Amino acid sequence: MNSTGDNIAGKVVVITGASSGLGEATARHLSAQGAAVVLGARRVERLKALAGELTERGGKALAAATDVTRVDQVKALVDSAVQAYGRIDVMINNAGLMPQSMLEGLKIDEWDRMIDVNIKGVLYGIAAALPYMKQQKSGHFINVSSVAGHKVRPGGTVYSATKHAVRVISEGLRQEIKPYNIRTTVISPGAVDTELPNTITDAVVAANIRAFYDDVAISSESFARAVAYAMSQPDDVDINEILYRPTRQEF
Ligand SMILES: NC(=O)c1ccc[n+]([C@@H]2O[C@H](COP(=O)([O-])OP(=O)(O)OC[C@H]3O[C@@H](n4cnc5c(N)ncnc54)[C@H](OP(=O)(O)O)[C@@H]3O)[C@@H](O)[C@H]2O)c1
């Protein structure tokens, strides 16, 4: 592993949810700094286009159709990274959705979906990458929580619960994997301009969130820079939590 310089070039990075938003921006940012990126999401055509673009620019990139609610597919994604590049240095568990609504709306399918993608998807990413990292005696998990993983407000209850869970899982993971020299970072962004609000089906909540995002949301490059900051520390430095917001965001 690269342990000098920026500690990014040459690393093998698996990113779930790389077909848009934060994952896509991170793939571009890390690839430009010399990392090999392995991209997972369901919209494989978008992933392939991105991998093609990064490869044309001289980068190393692979794309694999991946539904993070399927443990076998997440394992296949990580296995493909190790087969192609010989190791996995960073697992970015980023895939997620945010169909916010009031509990009384009883959108139970959406609750299930958030639990499956936002919580179980992260656990499946851990399950896929941890055996390799243990064997390597090195690695780095970067799990994506949210400001909503620190706070809750009406309409965001289930989403907040999933994002609180990501922080709890990450902290437990951090403590348990100490013997294996693996780093664990949770990144909790505030409002970032991505496709995320499109997952909201409640018209009133959607309009409110859309207005809020239109007002304050910042670029997904903000997230990519946070990832690069955590990755680029010397190997004996473990950045555990990053919480950031648009300067104008109050919540
Ligand atoms: N944007 C924000 O303001 C914000 C703030 C805090 C936290 N976050 C978190 O950041 C993460 C990324 O979201 P984003 O803002 O970049 O939104 P986004 O543009 O909607 O991206 C979400 C990504 O997740 C993927 N995804 C959704 N369901 C999936 C599944 N079952 N299997 C595999 N991939 C799946 C999507 O790909 P496919 O549809 O192609 O599968 C897409 O690539 C999420 O965990 C979100 O909760 C975002």
mmCIF file with all atom_site columns, C-alpha atoms in Angstrom, residues 79-159:
data_model
loop_
_atom_site.group_PDB
_atom_site.id
_atom_site.type_symbol
_atom_site.label_atom_id
_atom_site.label_alt_id
_atom_site.label_comp_id
_atom_site.label_asym_id
_atom_site.label_entity_id
_atom_site.label_seq_id
_atom_site.pdbx_PDB_ins_code
_atom_site.Cartn_x
_atom_site.Cartn_y
_atom_site.Cartn_z
_atom_site.occupancy
_atom_site.B_iso_or_equiv
_atom_site.pdbx_formal_charge
_atom_site.auth_seq_id
_atom_site.auth_comp_id
_atom_site.auth_asym_id
_atom_site.auth_atom_id
_atom_site.pdbx_PDB_model_num
ATOM 1  C CA . ASP A 1 79  ? -14.387 -9.798  -5.105  1.00 0.00 ? 79  ASP A CA 1
ATOM 2  C CA . SER A 1 80  ? -14.118 -8.203  -8.555  1.00 0.00 ? 80  SER A CA 1
ATOM 3  C CA . ALA A 1 81  ? -11.947 -5.424  -7.097  1.00 0.00 ? 81  ALA A CA 1
ATOM 4  C CA . VAL A 1 82  ? -9.580  -7.942  -5.517  1.00 0.00 ? 82  VAL A CA 1
ATOM 5  C CA . GLN A 1 83  ? -9.491  -10.086 -8.653  1.00 0.00 ? 83  GLN A CA 1
ATOM 6  C CA . ALA A 1 84  ? -8.662  -7.093  -10.836 1.00 0.00 ? 84  ALA A CA 1
ATOM 7  C CA . TYR A 1 85  ? -6.294  -5.174  -8.597  1.00 0.00 ? 85  TYR A CA 1
ATOM 8  C CA . GLY A 1 86  ? -5.111  -7.700  -5.999  1.00 0.00 ? 86  GLY A CA 1
ATOM 9  C CA . ARG A 1 87  ? -6.487  -5.992  -2.887  1.00 0.00 ? 87  ARG A CA 1
ATOM 10 C CA . ILE A 1 88  ? -9.085  -3.621  -1.436  1.00 0.00 ? 88  ILE A CA 1
ATOM 11 C CA . ASP A 1 89  ? -7.823  -0.613  0.450   1.00 0.00 ? 89  ASP A CA 1
ATOM 12 C CA . VAL A 1 90  ? -11.020 1.394   0.979   1.00 0.00 ? 90  VAL A CA 1
ATOM 13 C CA . MET A 1 91  ? -14.676 0.372   1.115   1.00 0.00 ? 91  MET A CA 1
ATOM 14 C CA . ILE A 1 92  ? -17.018 3.354   0.794   1.00 0.00 ? 92  ILE A CA 1
ATOM 15 C CA . ASN A 1 93  ? -20.500 2.305   1.906   1.00 0.00 ? 93  ASN A CA 1
ATOM 16 C CA . ASN A 1 94  ? -22.351 5.204   0.329   1.00 0.00 ? 94  ASN A CA 1
ATOM 17 C CA . ALA A 1 95  ? -25.511 3.862   -1.375  1.00 0.00 ? 95  ALA A CA 1
ATOM 18 C CA . GLY A 1 96  ? -28.630 5.250   0.249   1.00 0.00 ? 96  GLY A CA 1
ATOM 19 C CA . LEU A 1 97  ? -32.049 6.776   -0.207  1.00 0.00 ? 97  LEU A CA 1
ATOM 20 C CA . MET A 1 98  ? -34.141 9.313   1.689   1.00 0.00 ? 98  MET A CA 1
ATOM 21 C CA . PRO A 1 99  ? -37.885 8.963   1.048   1.00 0.00 ? 99  PRO A CA 1
ATOM 22 C CA . GLN A 1 100 ? -38.899 11.129  3.992   1.00 0.00 ? 100 GLN A CA 1
ATOM 23 C CA . SER A 1 101 ? -42.502 11.226  5.230   1.00 0.00 ? 101 SER A CA 1
ATOM 24 C CA . MET A 1 102 ? -44.462 11.529  8.464   1.00 0.00 ? 102 MET A CA 1
ATOM 25 C CA . LEU A 1 103 ? -44.869 8.224   10.300  1.00 0.00 ? 103 LEU A CA 1
ATOM 26 C CA . GLU A 1 104 ? -48.650 8.612   10.191  1.00 0.00 ? 104 GLU A CA 1
ATOM 27 C CA . GLY A 1 105 ? -48.428 8.308   6.401   1.00 0.00 ? 105 GLY A CA 1
ATOM 28 C CA . LEU A 1 106 ? -47.623 4.630   7.007   1.00 0.00 ? 106 LEU A CA 1
ATOM 29 C CA . LYS A 1 107 ? -45.290 4.359   4.015   1.00 0.00 ? 107 LYS A CA 1
ATOM 30 C CA . ILE A 1 108 ? -44.121 1.027   5.305   1.00 0.00 ? 108 ILE A CA 1
ATOM 31 C CA . ASP A 1 109 ? -42.546 -0.095  2.023   1.00 0.00 ? 109 ASP A CA 1
ATOM 32 C CA . GLU A 1 110 ? -40.334 2.990   2.135   1.00 0.00 ? 110 GLU A CA 1
ATOM 33 C CA . TRP A 1 111 ? -39.360 2.312   5.752   1.00 0.00 ? 111 TRP A CA 1
ATOM 34 C CA . ASP A 1 112 ? -38.370 -1.208  4.732   1.00 0.00 ? 112 ASP A CA 1
ATOM 35 C CA . ARG A 1 113 ? -36.431 0.100   1.744   1.00 0.00 ? 113 ARG A CA 1
ATOM 36 C CA . MET A 1 114 ? -34.442 2.584   3.842   1.00 0.00 ? 114 MET A CA 1
ATOM 37 C CA . ILE A 1 115 ? -33.618 -0.083  6.398   1.00 0.00 ? 115 ILE A CA 1
ATOM 38 C CA . ASP A 1 116 ? -32.572 -2.495  3.643   1.00 0.00 ? 116 ASP A CA 1
ATOM 39 C CA . VAL A 1 117 ? -30.388 -0.060  1.698   1.00 0.00 ? 117 VAL A CA 1
ATOM 40 C CA . ASN A 1 118 ? -29.135 2.388   4.332   1.00 0.00 ? 118 ASN A CA 1
ATOM 41 C CA . ILE A 1 119 ? -28.463 -0.119  7.131   1.00 0.00 ? 119 ILE A CA 1
ATOM 42 C CA . LYS A 1 120 ? -28.272 -3.626  5.698   1.00 0.00 ? 120 LYS A CA 1
ATOM 43 C CA . GLY A 1 121 ? -26.419 -2.360  2.621   1.00 0.00 ? 121 GLY A CA 1
ATOM 44 C CA . VAL A 1 122 ? -23.689 -0.977  4.904   1.00 0.00 ? 122 VAL A CA 1
ATOM 45 C CA . LEU A 1 123 ? -23.497 -4.245  6.832   1.00 0.00 ? 123 LEU A CA 1
ATOM 46 C CA . TYR A 1 124 ? -23.224 -6.204  3.587   1.00 0.00 ? 124 TYR A CA 1
ATOM 47 C CA . GLY A 1 125 ? -20.396 -3.927  2.494   1.00 0.00 ? 125 GLY A CA 1
ATOM 48 C CA . ILE A 1 126 ? -18.613 -4.657  5.760   1.00 0.00 ? 126 ILE A CA 1
ATOM 49 C CA . ALA A 1 127 ? -19.218 -8.389  5.327   1.00 0.00 ? 127 ALA A CA 1
ATOM 50 C CA . ALA A 1 128 ? -17.780 -8.312  1.815   1.00 0.00 ? 128 ALA A CA 1
ATOM 51 C CA . ALA A 1 129 ? -14.641 -6.303  2.552   1.00 0.00 ? 129 ALA A CA 1
ATOM 52 C CA . LEU A 1 130 ? -13.687 -7.235  6.113   1.00 0.00 ? 130 LEU A CA 1
ATOM 53 C CA . PRO A 1 131 ? -12.305 -10.741 5.379   1.00 0.00 ? 131 PRO A CA 1
ATOM 54 C CA . TYR A 1 132 ? -9.882  -9.273  2.811   1.00 0.00 ? 132 TYR A CA 1
ATOM 55 C CA . MET A 1 133 ? -8.860  -6.385  5.056   1.00 0.00 ? 133 MET A CA 1
ATOM 56 C CA . LYS A 1 134 ? -8.270  -8.737  7.995   1.00 0.00 ? 134 LYS A CA 1
ATOM 57 C CA . GLN A 1 135 ? -6.023  -10.852 5.829   1.00 0.00 ? 135 GLN A CA 1
ATOM 58 C CA . GLN A 1 136 ? -4.170  -7.795  4.489   1.00 0.00 ? 136 GLN A CA 1
ATOM 59 C CA . LYS A 1 137 ? -3.899  -6.328  7.977   1.00 0.00 ? 137 LYS A CA 1
ATOM 60 C CA . SER A 1 138 ? -4.873  -3.009  6.467   1.00 0.00 ? 138 SER A CA 1
ATOM 61 C CA . GLY A 1 139 ? -7.912  -1.262  5.088   1.00 0.00 ? 139 GLY A CA 1
ATOM 62 C CA . HIS A 1 140 ? -10.334 1.580   5.561   1.00 0.00 ? 140 HIS A CA 1
ATOM 63 C CA . PHE A 1 141 ? -14.123 1.661   5.855   1.00 0.00 ? 141 PHE A CA 1
ATOM 64 C CA . ILE A 1 142 ? -15.823 4.940   5.010   1.00 0.00 ? 142 ILE A CA 1
ATOM 65 C CA . ASN A 1 143 ? -19.507 4.815   5.890   1.00 0.00 ? 143 ASN A CA 1
ATOM 66 C CA . VAL A 1 144 ? -21.943 7.554   4.948   1.00 0.00 ? 144 VAL A CA 1
ATOM 67 C CA . SER A 1 145 ? -24.248 8.853   7.662   1.00 0.00 ? 145 SER A CA 1
ATOM 68 C CA . SER A 1 146 ? -25.781 12.340  7.643   1.00 0.00 ? 146 SER A CA 1
ATOM 69 C CA . VAL A 1 147 ? -26.599 15.351  9.782   1.00 0.00 ? 147 VAL A CA 1
ATOM 70 C CA . ALA A 1 148 ? -29.769 13.273  10.192  1.00 0.00 ? 148 ALA A CA 1
ATOM 71 C CA . GLY A 1 149 ? -27.573 10.702  11.924  1.00 0.00 ? 149 GLY A CA 1
ATOM 72 C CA . HIS A 1 150 ? -27.071 13.313  14.662  1.00 0.00 ? 150 HIS A CA 1
ATOM 73 C CA . LYS A 1 151 ? -30.492 14.958  14.753  1.00 0.00 ? 151 LYS A CA 1
ATOM 74 C CA . VAL A 1 152 ? -34.117 14.096  14.064  1.00 0.00 ? 152 VAL A CA 1
ATOM 75 C CA . ARG A 1 153 ? -37.095 16.159  13.066  1.00 0.00 ? 153 ARG A CA 1
ATOM 76 C CA . PRO A 1 154 ? -40.652 15.465  11.866  1.00 0.00 ? 154 PRO A CA 1
ATOM 77 C CA . GLY A 1 155 ? -40.772 13.638  8.549   1.00 0.00 ? 155 GLY A CA 1
ATOM 78 C CA . GLY A 1 156 ? -37.247 12.326  8.920   1.00 0.00 ? 156 GLY A CA 1
ATOM 79 C CA . THR A 1 157 ? -37.743 9.733   11.628  1.00 0.00 ? 157 THR A CA 1
ATOM 80 C CA . VAL A 1 158 ? -36.957 6.517   9.764   1.00 0.00 ? 158 VAL A CA 1
ATOM 81 C CA . TYR A 1 159 ? -34.217 8.090   7.647   1.00 0.00 ? 159 TYR A CA 1
#
